[in-house]
PDB file of C-alpha atoms in Angstrom:
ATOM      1  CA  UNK A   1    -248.088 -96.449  49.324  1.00 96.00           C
ATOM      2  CA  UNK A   2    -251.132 -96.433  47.693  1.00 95.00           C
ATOM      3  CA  UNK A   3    -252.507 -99.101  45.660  1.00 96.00           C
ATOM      4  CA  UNK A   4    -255.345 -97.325  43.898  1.00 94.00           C
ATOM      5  CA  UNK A   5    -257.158 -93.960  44.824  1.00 92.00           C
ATOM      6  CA  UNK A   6    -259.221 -95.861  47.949  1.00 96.00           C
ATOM      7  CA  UNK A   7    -256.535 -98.445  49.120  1.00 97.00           C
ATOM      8  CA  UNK A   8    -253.336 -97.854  50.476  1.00 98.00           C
ATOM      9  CA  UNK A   9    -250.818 -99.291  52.777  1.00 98.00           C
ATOM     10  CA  UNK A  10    -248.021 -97.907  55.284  1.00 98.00           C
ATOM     11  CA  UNK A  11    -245.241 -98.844  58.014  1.00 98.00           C
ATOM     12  CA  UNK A  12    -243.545 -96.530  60.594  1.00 96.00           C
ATOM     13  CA  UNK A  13    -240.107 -96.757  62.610  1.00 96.00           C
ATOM     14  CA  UNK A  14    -240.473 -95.725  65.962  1.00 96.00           C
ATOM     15  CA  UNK A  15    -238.075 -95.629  69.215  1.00 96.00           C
ATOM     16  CA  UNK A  16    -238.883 -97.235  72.579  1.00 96.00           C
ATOM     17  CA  UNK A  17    -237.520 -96.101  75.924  1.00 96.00           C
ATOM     18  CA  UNK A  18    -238.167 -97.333  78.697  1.00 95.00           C
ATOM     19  CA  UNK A  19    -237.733 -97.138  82.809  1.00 95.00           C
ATOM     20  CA  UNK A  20    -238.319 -98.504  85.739  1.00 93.00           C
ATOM     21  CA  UNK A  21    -238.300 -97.872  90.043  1.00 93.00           C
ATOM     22  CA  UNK A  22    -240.911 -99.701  92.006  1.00 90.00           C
ATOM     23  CA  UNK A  23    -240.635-100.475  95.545  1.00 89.00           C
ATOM     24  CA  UNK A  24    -242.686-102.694  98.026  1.00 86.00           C
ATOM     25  CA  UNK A  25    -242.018-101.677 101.529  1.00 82.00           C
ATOM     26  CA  UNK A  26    -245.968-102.476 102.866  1.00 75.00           C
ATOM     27  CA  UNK A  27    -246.952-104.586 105.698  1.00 77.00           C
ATOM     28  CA  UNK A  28    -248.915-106.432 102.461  1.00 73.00           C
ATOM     29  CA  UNK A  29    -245.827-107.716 101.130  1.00 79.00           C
ATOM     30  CA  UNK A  30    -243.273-108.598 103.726  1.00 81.00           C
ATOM     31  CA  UNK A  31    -244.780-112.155 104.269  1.00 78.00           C
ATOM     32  CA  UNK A  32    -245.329-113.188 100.966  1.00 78.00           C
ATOM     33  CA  UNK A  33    -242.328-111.747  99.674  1.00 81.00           C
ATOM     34  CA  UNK A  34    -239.782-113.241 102.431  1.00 77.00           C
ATOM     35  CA  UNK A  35    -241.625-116.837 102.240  1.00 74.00           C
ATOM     36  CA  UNK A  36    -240.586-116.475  98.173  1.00 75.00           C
ATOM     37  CA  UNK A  37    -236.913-115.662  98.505  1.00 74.00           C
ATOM     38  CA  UNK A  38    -235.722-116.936 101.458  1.00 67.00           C
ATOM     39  CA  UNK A  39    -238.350-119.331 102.749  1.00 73.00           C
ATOM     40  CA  UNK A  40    -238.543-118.228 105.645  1.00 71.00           C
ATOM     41  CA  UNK A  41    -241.563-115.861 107.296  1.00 76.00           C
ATOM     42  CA  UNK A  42    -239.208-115.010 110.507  1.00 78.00           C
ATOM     43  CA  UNK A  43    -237.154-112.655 107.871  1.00 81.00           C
ATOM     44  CA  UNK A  44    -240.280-109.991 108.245  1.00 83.00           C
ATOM     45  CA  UNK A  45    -238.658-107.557 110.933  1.00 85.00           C
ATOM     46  CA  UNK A  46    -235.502-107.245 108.803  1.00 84.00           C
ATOM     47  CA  UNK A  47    -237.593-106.865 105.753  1.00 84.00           C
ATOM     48  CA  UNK A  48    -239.683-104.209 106.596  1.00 84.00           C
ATOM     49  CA  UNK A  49    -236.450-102.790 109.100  1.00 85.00           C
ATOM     50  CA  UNK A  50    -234.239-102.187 105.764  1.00 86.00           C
ATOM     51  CA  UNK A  51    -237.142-100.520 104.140  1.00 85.00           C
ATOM     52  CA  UNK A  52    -238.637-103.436 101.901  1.00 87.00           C
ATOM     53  CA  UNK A  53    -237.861-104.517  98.671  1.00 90.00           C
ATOM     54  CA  UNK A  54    -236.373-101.808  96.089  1.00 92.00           C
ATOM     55  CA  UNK A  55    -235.942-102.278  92.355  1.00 95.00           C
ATOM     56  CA  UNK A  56    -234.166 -99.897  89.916  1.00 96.00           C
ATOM     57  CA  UNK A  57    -234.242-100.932  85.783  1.00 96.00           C
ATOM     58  CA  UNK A  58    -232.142 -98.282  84.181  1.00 96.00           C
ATOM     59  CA  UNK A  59    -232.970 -97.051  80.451  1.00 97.00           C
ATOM     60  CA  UNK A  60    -233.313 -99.187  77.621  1.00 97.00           C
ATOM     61  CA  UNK A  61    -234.381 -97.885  73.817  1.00 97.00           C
ATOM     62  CA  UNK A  62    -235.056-100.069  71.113  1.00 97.00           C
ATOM     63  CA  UNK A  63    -236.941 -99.587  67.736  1.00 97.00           C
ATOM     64  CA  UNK A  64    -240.159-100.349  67.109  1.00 97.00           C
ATOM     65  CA  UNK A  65    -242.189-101.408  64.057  1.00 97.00           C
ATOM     66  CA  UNK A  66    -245.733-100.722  62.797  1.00 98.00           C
ATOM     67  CA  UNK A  67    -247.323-102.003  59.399  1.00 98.00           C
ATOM     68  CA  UNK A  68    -250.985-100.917  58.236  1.00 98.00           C
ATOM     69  CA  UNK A  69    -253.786-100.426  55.629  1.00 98.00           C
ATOM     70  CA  UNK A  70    -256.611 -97.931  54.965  1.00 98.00           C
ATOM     71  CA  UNK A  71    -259.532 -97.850  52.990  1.00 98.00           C
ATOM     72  CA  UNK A  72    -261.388 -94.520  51.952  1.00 97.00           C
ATOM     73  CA  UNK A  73    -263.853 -92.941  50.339  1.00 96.00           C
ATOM     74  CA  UNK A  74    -262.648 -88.923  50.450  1.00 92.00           C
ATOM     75  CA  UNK A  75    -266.237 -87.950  49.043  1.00 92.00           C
ATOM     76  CA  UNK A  76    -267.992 -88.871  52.107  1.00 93.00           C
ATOM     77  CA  UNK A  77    -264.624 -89.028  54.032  1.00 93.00           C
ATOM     78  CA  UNK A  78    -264.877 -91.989  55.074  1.00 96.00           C
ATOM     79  CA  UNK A  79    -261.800 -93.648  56.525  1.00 97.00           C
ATOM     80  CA  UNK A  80    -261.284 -97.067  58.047  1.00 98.00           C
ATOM     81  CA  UNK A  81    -257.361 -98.056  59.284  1.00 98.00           C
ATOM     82  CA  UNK A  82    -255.896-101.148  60.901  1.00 98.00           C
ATOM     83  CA  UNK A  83    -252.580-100.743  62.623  1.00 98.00           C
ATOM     84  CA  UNK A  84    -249.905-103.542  63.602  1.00 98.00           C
ATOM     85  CA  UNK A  85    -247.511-103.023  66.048  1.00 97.00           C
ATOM     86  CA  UNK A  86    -244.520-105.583  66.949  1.00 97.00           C
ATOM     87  CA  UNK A  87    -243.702-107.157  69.798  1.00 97.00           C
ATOM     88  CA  UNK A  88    -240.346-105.370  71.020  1.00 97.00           C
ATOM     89  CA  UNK A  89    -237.455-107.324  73.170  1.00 96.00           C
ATOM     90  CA  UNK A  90    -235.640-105.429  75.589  1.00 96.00           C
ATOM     91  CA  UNK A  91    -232.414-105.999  77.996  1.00 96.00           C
ATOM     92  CA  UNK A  92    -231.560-103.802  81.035  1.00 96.00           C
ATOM     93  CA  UNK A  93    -229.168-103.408  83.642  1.00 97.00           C
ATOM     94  CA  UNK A  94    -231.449-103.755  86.560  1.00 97.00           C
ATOM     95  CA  UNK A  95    -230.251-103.156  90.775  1.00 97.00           C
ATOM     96  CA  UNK A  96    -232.170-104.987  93.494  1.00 95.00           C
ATOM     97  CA  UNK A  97    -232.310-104.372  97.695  1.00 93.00           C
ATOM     98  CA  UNK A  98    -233.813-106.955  99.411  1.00 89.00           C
ATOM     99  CA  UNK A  99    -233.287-107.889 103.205  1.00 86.00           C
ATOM    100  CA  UNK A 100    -230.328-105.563 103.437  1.00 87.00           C
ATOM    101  CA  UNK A 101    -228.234-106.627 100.567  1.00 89.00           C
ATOM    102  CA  UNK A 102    -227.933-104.967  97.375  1.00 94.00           C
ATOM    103  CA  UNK A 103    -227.609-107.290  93.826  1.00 94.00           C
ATOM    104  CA  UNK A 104    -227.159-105.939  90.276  1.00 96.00           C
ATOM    105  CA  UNK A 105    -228.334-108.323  87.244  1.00 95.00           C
ATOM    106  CA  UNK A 106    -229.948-107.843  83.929  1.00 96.00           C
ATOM    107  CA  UNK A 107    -233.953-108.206  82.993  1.00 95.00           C
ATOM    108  CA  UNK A 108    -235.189-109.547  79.520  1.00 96.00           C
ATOM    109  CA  UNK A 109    -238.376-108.410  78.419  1.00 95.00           C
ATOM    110  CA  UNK A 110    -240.895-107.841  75.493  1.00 96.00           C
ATOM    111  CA  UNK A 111    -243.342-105.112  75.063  1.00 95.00           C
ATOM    112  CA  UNK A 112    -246.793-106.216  73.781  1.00 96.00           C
ATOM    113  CA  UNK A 113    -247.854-106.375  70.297  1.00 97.00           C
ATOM    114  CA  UNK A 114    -250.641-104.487  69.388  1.00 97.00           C
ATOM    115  CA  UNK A 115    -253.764-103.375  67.139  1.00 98.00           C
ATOM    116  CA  UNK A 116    -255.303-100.782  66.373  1.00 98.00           C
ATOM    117  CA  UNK A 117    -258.724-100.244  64.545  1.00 98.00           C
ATOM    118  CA  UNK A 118    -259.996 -97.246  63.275  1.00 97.00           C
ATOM    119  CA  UNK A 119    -262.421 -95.103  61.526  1.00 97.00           C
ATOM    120  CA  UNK A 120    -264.324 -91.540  60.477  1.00 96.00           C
ATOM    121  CA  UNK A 121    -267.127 -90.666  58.587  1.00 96.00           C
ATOM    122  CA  UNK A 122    -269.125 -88.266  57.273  1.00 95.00           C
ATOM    123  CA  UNK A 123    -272.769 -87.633  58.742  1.00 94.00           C
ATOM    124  CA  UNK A 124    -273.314 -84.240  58.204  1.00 91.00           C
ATOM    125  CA  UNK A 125    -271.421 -81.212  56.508  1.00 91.00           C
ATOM    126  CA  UNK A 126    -268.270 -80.294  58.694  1.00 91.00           C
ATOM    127  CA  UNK A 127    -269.426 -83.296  61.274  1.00 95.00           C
ATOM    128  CA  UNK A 128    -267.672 -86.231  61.736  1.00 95.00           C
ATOM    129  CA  UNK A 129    -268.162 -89.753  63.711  1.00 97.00           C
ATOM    130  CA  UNK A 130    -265.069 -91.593  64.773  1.00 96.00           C
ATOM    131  CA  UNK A 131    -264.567 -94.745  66.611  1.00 97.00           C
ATOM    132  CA  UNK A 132    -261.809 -96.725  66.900  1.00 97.00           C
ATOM    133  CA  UNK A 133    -260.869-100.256  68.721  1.00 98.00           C
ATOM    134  CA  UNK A 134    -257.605-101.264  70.427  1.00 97.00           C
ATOM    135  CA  UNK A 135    -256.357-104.424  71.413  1.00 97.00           C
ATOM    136  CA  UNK A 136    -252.731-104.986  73.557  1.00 95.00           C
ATOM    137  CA  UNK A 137    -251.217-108.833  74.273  1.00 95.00           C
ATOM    138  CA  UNK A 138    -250.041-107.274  77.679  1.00 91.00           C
ATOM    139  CA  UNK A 139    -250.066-110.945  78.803  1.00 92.00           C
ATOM    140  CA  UNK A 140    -246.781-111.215  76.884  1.00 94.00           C
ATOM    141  CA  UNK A 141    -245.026-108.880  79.295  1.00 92.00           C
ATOM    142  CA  UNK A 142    -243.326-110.742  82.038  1.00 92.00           C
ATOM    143  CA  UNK A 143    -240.444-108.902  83.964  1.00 93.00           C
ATOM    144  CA  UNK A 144    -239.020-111.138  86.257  1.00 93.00           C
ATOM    145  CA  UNK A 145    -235.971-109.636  88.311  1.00 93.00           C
ATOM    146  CA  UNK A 146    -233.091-112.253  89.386  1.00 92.00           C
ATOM    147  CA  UNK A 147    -233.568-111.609  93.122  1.00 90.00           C
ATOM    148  CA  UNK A 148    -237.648-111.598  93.246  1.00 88.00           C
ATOM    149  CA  UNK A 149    -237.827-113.908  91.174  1.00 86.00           C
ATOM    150  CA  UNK A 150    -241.517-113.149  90.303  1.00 86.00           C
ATOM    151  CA  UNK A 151    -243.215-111.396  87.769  1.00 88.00           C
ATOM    152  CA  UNK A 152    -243.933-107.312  88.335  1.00 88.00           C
ATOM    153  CA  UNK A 153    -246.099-106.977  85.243  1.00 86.00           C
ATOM    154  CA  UNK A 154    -248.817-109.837  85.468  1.00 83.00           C
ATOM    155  CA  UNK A 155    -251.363-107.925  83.509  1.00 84.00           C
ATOM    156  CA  UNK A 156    -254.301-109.193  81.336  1.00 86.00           C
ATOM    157  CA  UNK A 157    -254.849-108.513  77.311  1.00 90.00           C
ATOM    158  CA  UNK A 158    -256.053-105.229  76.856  1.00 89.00           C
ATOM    159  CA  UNK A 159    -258.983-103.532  74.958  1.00 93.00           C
ATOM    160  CA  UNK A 160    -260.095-100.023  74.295  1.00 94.00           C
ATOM    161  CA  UNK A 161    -263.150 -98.516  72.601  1.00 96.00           C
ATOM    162  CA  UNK A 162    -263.571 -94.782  71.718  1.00 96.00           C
ATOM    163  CA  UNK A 163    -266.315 -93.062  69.766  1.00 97.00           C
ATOM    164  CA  UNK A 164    -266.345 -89.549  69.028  1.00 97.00           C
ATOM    165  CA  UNK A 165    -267.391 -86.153  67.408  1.00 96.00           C
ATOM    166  CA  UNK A 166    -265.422 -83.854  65.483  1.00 95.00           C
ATOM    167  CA  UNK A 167    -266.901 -81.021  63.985  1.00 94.00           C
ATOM    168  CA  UNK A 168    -265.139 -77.922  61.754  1.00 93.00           C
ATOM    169  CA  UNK A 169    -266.951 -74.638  63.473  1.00 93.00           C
ATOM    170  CA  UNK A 170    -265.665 -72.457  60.598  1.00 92.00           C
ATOM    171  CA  UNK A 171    -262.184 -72.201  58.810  1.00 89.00           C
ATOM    172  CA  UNK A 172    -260.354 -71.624  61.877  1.00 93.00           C
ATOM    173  CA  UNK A 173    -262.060 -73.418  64.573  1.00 95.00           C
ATOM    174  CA  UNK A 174    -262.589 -76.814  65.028  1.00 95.00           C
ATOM    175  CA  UNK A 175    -263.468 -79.518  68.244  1.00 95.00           C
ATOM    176  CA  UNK A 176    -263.854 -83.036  69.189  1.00 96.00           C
ATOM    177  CA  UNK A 177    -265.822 -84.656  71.872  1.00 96.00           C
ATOM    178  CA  UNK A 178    -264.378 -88.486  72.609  1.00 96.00           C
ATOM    179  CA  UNK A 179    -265.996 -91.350  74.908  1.00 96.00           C
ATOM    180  CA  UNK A 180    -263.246 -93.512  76.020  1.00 94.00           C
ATOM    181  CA  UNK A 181    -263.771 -96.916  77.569  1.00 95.00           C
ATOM    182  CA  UNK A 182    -261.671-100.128  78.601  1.00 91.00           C
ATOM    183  CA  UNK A 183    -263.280-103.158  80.497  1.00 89.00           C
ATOM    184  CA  UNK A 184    -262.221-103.807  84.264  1.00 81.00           C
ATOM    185  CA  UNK A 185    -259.441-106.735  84.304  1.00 72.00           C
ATOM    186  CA  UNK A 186    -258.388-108.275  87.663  1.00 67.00           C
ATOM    187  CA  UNK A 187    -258.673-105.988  90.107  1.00 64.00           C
ATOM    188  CA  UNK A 188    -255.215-107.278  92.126  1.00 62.00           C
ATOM    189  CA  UNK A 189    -253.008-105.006  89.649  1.00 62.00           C
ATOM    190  CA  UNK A 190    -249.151-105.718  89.305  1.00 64.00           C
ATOM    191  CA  UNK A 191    -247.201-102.946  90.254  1.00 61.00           C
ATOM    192  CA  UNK A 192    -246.294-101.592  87.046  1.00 61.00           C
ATOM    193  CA  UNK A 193    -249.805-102.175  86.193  1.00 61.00           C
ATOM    194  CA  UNK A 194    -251.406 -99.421  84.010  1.00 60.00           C
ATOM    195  CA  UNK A 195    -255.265 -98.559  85.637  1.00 66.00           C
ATOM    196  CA  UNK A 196    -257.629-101.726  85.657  1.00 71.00           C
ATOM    197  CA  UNK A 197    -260.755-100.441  83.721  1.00 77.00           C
ATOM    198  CA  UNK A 198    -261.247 -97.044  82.008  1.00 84.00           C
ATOM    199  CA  UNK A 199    -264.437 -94.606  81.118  1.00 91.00           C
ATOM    200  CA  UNK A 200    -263.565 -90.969  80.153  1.00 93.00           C
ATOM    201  CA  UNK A 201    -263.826 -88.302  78.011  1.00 95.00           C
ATOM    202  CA  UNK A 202    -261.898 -86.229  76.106  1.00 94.00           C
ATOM    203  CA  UNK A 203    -262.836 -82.639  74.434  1.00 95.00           C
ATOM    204  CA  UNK A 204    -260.186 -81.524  72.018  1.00 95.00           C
ATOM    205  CA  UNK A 205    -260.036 -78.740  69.852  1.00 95.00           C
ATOM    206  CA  UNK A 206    -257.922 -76.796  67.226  1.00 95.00           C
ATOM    207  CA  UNK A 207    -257.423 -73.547  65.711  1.00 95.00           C
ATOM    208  CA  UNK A 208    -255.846 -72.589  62.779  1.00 93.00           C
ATOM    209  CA  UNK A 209    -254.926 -68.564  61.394  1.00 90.00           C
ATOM    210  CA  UNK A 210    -252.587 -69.201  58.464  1.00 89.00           C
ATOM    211  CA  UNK A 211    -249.432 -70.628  59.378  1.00 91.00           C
ATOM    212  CA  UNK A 212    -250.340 -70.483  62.986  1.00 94.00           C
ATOM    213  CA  UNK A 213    -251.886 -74.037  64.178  1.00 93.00           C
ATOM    214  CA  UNK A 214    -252.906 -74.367  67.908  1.00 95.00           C
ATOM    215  CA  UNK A 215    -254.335 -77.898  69.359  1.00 95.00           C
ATOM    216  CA  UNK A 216    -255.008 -78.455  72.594  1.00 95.00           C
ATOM    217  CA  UNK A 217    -257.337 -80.901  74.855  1.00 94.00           C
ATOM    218  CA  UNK A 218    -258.053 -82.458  78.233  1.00 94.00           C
ATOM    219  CA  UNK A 219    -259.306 -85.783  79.644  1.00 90.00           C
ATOM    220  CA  UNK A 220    -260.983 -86.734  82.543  1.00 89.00           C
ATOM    221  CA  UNK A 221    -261.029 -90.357  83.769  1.00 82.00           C
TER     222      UNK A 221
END
């Protein structure tokens, strides 16, 4: 909706689905994880013997929500957006094997709010700088099945920079060169931990005959 010709706001509806299988079957985790549930460190054979500790979430969707504003200037296209995303609760039917026995429950979770910062401008004809800024409450997250009773996503806030290049080679042909980086967080991930620390770069490009529109890129991280 815009407000005038430079200022204008937005909101999305989205859908959320989500999975999970993660098992811990490692010399690293028999002690710790049979001292936790059953107190007792003599329970190590039988863990690691019945292949460790197994945990199955099945699919859950929910909606999500995003709100936002944007400022330009099309003349120099210039264009600076923030972007909200909410917090999203989710329920699943989850299945545990631990120690030889098998227990099915249910997991309550959120996924993290975010926000997202970002912006173009013109320096040159057909150039353009971007950046943009990301920030992720990922220390909201807890999933805590019934059995382990301890968290498997104990993850830090998260932050992202990019800054880029795009430039229009002619009317057809155009490319983007992007400079990706995230600060190193504790390096003792959780296991559904995303990677701990980022620098990368992306090259993108698209072209265009008519009604024919082909985009592609790759990354390396």
């Amino acid at each position: 909706y815009a407000l005038s010709e430079r200022v204008s706001l937005f909101a999305g509806l989205g859908v959320e689905r989500l999975n999970a299988d993660v098992t811990l079957n490692g010399n690293a985790y028999a002690a710790a994880i049979s001292q936790q549930v059953a107190g007792n460190l003599s329970l190590v054979p039988t863990y690691l013997a019945t292949g460790g500790y197994a945990f199955r979430m099945e699919a859950t969707t929910q909606p999500t929500y995003l709100i936002g504003a944007a400022y330009e200037i099309p003349d120099i296209a210039l264009r600076i957006a923030g972007t909200y995303r909410f917090e999203t609760e989710h329920s699943a039917d989850t299945v545990e094997h631990l120690l030889g026995a098998t227990t099915a429950s249910t997991v309550d979770f959120v996924t993290p709010q975010s926000f997202n910062l970002e912006m173009q401008t013109g320096i040159a004809p057909g150039t353009l700088l971007t950046a943009s800024y990301r920030w992720t409450e990922f220390e909201a997250v807890d999933l805590v099945p019934t059995v382990l009773n301890s968290d498997l996503v104990d993850l830090e806030n998260g932050e992202r920079y990019t800054l880029g290049l795009a430039r229009q080679f002619s009317d057809s042909l155009a490319g983007a060169l992007t400079l990706v980086y995230e600060p190193d967080g504790d390096s003792l991930v959780s296991p559904l931990g995303p990677t701990n620390g980022l620098l990368g770069l992306s090259l993108g490009g698209q072209f265009t005959d008519g009604p024919l529109n082909i985009s592609g890129g790759v990354s390396y991280n």
